[in-house]
Coordinates of C-alpha atoms in Angstrom, one line a residue:
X154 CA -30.9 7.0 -14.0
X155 CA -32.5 3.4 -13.5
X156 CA -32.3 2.8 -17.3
X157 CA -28.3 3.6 -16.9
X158 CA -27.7 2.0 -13.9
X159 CA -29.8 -1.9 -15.5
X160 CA -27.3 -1.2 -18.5
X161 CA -24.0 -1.8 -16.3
X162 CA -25.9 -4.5 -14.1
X163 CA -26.0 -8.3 -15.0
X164 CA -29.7 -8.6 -16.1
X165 CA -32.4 -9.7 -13.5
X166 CA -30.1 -9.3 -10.8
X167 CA -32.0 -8.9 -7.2
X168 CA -30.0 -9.1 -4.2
X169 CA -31.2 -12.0 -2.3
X170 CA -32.1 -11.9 1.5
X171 CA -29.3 -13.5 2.7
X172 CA -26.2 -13.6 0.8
X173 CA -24.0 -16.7 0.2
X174 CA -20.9 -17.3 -2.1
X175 CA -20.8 -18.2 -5.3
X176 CA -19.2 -21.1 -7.0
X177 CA -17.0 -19.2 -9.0
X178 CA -16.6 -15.5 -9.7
X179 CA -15.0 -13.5 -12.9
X180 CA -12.3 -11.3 -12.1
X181 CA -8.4 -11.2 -11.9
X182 CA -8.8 -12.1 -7.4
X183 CA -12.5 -14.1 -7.8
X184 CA -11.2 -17.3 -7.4
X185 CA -9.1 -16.5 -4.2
X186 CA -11.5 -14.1 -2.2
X187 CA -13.0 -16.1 0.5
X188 CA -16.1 -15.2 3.2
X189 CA -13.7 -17.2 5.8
X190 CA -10.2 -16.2 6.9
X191 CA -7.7 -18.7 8.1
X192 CA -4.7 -20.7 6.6
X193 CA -5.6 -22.9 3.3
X194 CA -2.7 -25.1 3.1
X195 CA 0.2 -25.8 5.1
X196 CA 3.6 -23.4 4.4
X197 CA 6.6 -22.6 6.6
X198 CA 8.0 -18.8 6.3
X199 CA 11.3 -18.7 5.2
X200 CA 13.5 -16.9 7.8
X201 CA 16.9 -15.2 6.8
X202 CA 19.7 -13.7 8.5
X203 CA 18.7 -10.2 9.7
X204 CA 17.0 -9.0 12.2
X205 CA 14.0 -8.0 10.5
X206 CA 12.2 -10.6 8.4
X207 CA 9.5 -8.7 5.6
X208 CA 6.8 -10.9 4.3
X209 CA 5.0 -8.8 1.5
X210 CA 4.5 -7.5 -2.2
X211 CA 5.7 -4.4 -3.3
X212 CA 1.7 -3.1 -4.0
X213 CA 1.0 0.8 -2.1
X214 CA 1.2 -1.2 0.9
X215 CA 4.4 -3.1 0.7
X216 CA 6.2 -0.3 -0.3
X217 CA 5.3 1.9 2.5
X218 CA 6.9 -0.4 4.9
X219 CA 10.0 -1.3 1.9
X220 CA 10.8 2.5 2.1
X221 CA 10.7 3.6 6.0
X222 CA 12.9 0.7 5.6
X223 CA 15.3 1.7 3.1
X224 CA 15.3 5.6 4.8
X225 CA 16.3 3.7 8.4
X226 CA 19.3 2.6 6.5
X227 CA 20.1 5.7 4.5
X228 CA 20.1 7.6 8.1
X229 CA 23.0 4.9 9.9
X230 CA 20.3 2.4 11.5
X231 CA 22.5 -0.6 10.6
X232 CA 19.9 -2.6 12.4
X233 CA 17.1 -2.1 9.9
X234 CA 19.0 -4.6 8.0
X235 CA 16.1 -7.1 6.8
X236 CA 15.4 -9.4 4.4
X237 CA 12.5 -9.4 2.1
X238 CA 10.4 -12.2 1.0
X239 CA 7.9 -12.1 -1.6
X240 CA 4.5 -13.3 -0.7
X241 CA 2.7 -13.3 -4.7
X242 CA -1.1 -12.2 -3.3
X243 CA -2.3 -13.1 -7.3
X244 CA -1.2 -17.2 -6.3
X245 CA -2.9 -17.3 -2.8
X246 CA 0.8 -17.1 -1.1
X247 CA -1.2 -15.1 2.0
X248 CA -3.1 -18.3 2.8
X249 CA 0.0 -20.4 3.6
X250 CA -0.2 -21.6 7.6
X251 CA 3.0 -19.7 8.2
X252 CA 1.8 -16.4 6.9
X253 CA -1.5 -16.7 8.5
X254 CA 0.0 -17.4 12.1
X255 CA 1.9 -13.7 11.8
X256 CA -1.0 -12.1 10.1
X257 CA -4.7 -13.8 10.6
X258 CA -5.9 -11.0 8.3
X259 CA -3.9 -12.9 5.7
X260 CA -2.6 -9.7 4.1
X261 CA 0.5 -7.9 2.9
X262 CA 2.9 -6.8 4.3
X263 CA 3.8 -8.9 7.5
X264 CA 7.0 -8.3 9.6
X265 CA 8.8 -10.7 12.0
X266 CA 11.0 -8.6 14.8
X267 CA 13.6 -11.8 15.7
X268 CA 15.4 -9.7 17.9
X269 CA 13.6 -9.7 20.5
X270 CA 12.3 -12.6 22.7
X271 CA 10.1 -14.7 22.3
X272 CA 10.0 -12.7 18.3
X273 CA 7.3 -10.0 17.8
X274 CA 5.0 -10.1 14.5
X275 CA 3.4 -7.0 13.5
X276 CA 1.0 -7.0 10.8
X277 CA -1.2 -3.8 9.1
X278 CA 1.2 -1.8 7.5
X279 CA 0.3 1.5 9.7
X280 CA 1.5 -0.7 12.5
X281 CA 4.6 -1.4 10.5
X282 CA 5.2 1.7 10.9
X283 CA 5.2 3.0 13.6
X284 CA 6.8 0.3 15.6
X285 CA 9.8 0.5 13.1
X286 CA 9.7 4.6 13.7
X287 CA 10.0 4.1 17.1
X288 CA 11.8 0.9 17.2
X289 CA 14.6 3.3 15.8
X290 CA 13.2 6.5 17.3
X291 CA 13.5 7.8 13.6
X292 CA 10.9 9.4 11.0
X293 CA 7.8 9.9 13.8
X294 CA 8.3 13.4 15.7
X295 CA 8.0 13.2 19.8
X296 CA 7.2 17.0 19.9
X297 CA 3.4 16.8 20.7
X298 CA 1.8 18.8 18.0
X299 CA 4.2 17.6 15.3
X300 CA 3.6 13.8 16.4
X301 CA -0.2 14.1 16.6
X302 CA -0.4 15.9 13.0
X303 CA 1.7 12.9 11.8
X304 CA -0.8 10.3 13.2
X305 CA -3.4 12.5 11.7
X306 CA -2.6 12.1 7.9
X307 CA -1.6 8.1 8.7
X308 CA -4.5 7.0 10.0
X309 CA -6.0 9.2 7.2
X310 CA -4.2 7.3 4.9
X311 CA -4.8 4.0 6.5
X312 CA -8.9 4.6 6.5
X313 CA -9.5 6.2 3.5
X314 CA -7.3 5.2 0.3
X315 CA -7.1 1.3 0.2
X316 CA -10.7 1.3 0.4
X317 CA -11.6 4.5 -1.8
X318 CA -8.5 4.1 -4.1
X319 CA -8.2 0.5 -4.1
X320 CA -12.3 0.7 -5.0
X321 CA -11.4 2.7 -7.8
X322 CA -8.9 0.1 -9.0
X323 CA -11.0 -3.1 -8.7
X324 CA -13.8 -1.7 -10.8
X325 CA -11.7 0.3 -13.2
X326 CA -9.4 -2.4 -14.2
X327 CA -10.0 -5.7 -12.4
X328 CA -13.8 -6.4 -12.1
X329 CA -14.9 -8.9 -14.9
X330 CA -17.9 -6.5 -16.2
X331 CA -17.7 -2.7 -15.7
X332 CA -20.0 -0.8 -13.4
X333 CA -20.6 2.8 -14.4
X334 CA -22.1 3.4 -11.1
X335 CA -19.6 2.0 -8.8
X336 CA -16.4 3.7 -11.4
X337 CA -17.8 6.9 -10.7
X338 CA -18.7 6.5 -7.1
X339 CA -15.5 5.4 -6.4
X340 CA -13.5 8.6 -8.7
X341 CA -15.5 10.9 -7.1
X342 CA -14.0 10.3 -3.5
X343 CA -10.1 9.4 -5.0
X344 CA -11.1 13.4 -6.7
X345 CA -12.3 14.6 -3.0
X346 CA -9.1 13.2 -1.5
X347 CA -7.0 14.1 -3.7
X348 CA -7.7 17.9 -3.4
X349 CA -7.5 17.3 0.3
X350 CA -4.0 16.6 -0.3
X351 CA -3.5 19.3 -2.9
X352 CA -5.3 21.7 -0.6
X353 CA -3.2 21.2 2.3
X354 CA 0.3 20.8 0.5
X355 CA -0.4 24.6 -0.5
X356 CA 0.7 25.7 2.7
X357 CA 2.9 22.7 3.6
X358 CA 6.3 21.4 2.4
X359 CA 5.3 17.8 4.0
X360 CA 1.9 16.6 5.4
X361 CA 3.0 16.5 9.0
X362 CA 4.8 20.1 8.6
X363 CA 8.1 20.7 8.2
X364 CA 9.1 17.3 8.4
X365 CA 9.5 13.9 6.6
X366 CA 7.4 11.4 8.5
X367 CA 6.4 8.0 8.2
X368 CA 2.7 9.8 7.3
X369 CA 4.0 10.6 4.2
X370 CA 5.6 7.6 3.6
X371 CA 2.3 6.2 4.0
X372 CA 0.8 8.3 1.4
X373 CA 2.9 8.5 -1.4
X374 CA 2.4 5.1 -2.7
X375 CA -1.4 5.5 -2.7
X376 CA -1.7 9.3 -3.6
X377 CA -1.3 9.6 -6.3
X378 CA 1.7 6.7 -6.2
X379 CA -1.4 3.7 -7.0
X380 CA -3.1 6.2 -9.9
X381 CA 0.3 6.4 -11.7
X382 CA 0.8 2.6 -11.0
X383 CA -0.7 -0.8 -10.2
X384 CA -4.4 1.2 -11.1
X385 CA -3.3 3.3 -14.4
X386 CA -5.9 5.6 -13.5
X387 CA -3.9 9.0 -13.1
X388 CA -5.9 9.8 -16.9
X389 CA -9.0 9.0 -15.7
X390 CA -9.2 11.5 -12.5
X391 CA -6.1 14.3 -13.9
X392 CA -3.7 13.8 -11.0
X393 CA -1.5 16.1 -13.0
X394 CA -4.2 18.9 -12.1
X395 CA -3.2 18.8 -8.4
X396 CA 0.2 21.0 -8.5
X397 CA 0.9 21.1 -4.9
X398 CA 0.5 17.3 -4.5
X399 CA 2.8 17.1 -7.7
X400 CA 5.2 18.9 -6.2
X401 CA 5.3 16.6 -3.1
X402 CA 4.9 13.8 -4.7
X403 CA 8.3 14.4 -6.8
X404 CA 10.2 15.4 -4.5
X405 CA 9.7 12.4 -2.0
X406 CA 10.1 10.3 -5.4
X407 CA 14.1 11.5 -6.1
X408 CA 14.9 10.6 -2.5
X409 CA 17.4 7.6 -3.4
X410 CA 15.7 5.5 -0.7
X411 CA 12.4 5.9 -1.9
X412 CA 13.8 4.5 -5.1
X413 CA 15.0 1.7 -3.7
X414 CA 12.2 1.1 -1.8
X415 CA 9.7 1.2 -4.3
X416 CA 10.8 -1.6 -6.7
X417 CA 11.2 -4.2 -3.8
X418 CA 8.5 -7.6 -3.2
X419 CA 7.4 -5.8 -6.8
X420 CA 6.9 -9.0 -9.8
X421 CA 6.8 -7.0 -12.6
X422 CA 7.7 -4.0 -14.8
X423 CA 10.8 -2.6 -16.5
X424 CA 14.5 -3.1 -15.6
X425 CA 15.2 -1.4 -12.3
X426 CA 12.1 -0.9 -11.6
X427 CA 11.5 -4.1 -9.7
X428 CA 13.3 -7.3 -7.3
X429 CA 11.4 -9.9 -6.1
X430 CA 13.5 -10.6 -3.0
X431 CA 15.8 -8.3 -0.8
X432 CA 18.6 -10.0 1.4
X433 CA 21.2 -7.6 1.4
X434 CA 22.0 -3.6 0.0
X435 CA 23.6 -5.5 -2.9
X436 CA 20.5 -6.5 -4.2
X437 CA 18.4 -3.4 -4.9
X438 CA 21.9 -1.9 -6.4
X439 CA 22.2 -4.6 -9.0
X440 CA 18.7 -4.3 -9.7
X441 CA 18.6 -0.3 -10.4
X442 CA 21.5 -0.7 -12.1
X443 CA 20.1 -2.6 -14.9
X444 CA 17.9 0.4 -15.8

């Protein structure tokens, strides 16, 4: 196991006693990770004419918050109207002053509530959440059981598949050397969560129950939603072996606002399947409609 392990290891490496950065790292983010948070350069947020003002990327995480979004709408809460600015994460956008102020974590997504006074930022995108749910007292149940269950699988979500999944995605297609030991550390937990999901969509049509909640919102994007997408690595761990998350998963995907969720803040991809900036309905139709 030591011989395997040296093979996938830059040669003579011994972690020193006290770590400190390096000058420069390989990798598709080494040149913008930082040990220090804070702003890096000076840059005003844009502000637009709705009442909700969406700083983000259409990654797993932007689109949760892009689709509760898009549902509020669908359901007759004209004031979910928002506008949607992209913040690229790949050019460093997350360090500008302005984004920094709203989110000191200096991550996507990032929402400004301007109707309210003095204006409320939220930042973490479970938080999103659930102050949008019960902003518009829509998508998170107030029956006690039913409400708990739905925090359950969120903060599930929230603690377990950035890190696990999004671990699986750095050293399957973004670190600069591959790491057998950290690829299959990492794919053996998305595997374990994954037949969590599969396990407990058996015997439920959504995770909180019976109903469509912001928990699975949450999900869908990560499980399997990241495998299939920004990761490419649905082949590598057989997704298509879970059937009951399958089924889930499809049938949250043909809910028209999930589609329009999903493509917006995204930079890339196929016709219709992504807008860099949402200001109004008209936007996201002109964009699916150049599928």
């Amino acid at each position: 196991m030591t011989e395997i392990i040296l093979e996938n290891q830059p040669a003579g490496y011994v972690p020193p006693k006290v770590w400190s950065p390096k000058t420069t790292y390989g990798g598709q983010f080494g040149n913008i990770n930082s040990p220090v948070s804070g702003a890096r350069f000076e840059r005003d947020l844009p502000v637009g004419k709705h009442p909700l003002q969406l700083y983000s990327q259409g990654t797993p995480n932007g689109q949760k918050v892009t689709i509760l979004l898009e549902e509020l709408l669908a359901a007759g809460h004209t004031d979910a109207e928002y506008d949607a600015w992209l913040i690229d994460i790949f050019k460093g956008d997350q360090f500008g002053s302005g984004f920094a102020a709203v989110n000191p974590n200096s991550k996507i997504p990032a929402l400004v509530d301007q109707s309210t006074s003095p204006v409320t930022p939220v930042f973490e995108s479970g938080s999103i959440l659930v102050y949008l749910a019960e902003r518009f007292g829509a998508f998170l149940p107030t029956e006690r059981r039913a409400r708990t269950e739905t925090f359950n699988w969120l903060m599930w979500q929230m603690g377990t598949a950035p890190f696990v999944g999004g671990g699986l995605g750095h050293f399957y297609a973004y670190a600069p050397l591959k790491i057998e030991y950290a690829i299959d550390r990492y794919a053996m937990e998305v595997k374990r969560q994954l037949h969590v999901l599969d396990t407990h969509l058996a015997s439920h049509e959504f995770l909180a129950g019976d109903q469509y909640t912001i928990a699975d919102m949450a999900v869908w994007p990560w499980q399997p939603g990241s495998l299939y997408g920004v990761y490419n690595t649905h082949e590598f761990v057989a997704v298509e072996e879970y059937k009951h998350l399958l089924r889930w998963y499809k049938a949250i995907a043909a809910r028209p606002a999930v589609a329009r969720g999903r493509i917006v803040n995204r930079t890339s991809g196929q016709p219709g399947t992504f807008l860099l900036e949402r200001h109004a309905a008209a936007d996201i139709d002109s964009a699916l409609q150049a599928k």
